[in-house]
């Protein structure tokens, strides 16, 4: 079914820079794809007689892509929030059995139905701010069965009306039963992957490379298991210290490296050479009161594409507001408004290995947002305000 959306201010993001603004623009969709984009005054013949939606001068952007979330879990970690206020660090809480491990205990105890019931409102919150594609990681199960359960729940969130990409993050933390045997646990993580992949649950493989998590040598084994199955990799890298994880990930042509506050110049060069996306996560930076900034200037100079995501998780980034992340990316990381919006559209799609979304152009998915705003910079300047008028997903309003 074809639909015409006309009379809007389109933020096409076509080309490598600039907003790609089309004043008094129109979009013709055919089912779940964009068939044509241009001026309302120059419609193609295919637009004749189709269903028309008047945009009334509203702003239209590509649908938002949240390319790094841990949306499926049970329990909460608000007690840790209080502990941190009393001076405990993220690493100290993790070493005391809190952090990721406490979410693992709650997630293992939850049924698939309970996990889904908890995750649906989170997905709806992202949708309410314009998200049309979300990446969701496992990593709170840390057993073959519970990792599969998390990924199945993540997949089923697509029924809420958004596209879900799933990432296997078995190498997120060492579970209690493997205490002191992290190399054995890495063997297990690698052993579980083919089964999860065979069930169609894995779009990419991720790991947490950090002194409180896994070493580069251990991550390399996980990445080799992914490579054997032809699966792309990404990495939680250089968040709390410089482990050289980015160079390792780049050697595996990683889709992205994420966090990166402690990224070195050598890491920047490695990402640039590999074409990996730098995914910056201002929510975690803010919530952990990190003071070391990711090297935005060096990434920019080296031409590394930058993406922005919520990193939604119950501990270090309990936010469900992609719009707030756009604002924080500008205020905290000094991204330009255009860099921030590209970071949650076209570059976020690239961080997931996707080229069919993130721009308003013929052939792209018909996923877009209609905002009560006159310029795209408004989406980044305000915070705590949601001007979304309408979200169109696969051509359906
Ligand atoms: Zn994460």
CSV table of C-alpha atoms and ligand atoms in Angstrom, one decimal, residues 68-70 135 137 140 169 172 206 208 236 239 258-259 281 284 311-313 316, ligand 1:
chain,number,residue,atom,x,y,z
A,68,UNK,CA,23.2,-0.3,22.6
A,69,UNK,CA,20.8,-1.5,25.3
A,70,UNK,CA,20.4,-4.1,28.0
A,135,UNK,CA,19.6,-3.4,19.8
A,137,UNK,CA,22.0,-7.6,24.5
A,140,UNK,CA,22.4,-11.2,32.6
A,169,UNK,CA,26.9,-10.8,25.5
A,172,UNK,CA,29.5,-9.7,30.4
A,206,UNK,CA,29.7,-8.6,22.2
A,208,UNK,CA,33.0,-6.6,28.2
A,236,UNK,CA,32.4,-2.7,25.6
A,239,UNK,CA,35.1,2.3,29.7
A,258,UNK,CA,31.3,1.2,22.9
A,259,UNK,CA,31.9,3.6,25.9
A,281,UNK,CA,27.1,6.4,26.0
A,284,UNK,CA,26.6,5.8,31.8
A,311,UNK,CA,22.9,1.9,27.1
A,312,UNK,CA,19.7,1.3,29.1
A,313,UNK,CA,20.5,-1.0,32.0
A,316,UNK,CA,25.0,2.3,35.2
B,1,LIG,ZN1,26.4,-1.9,27.7
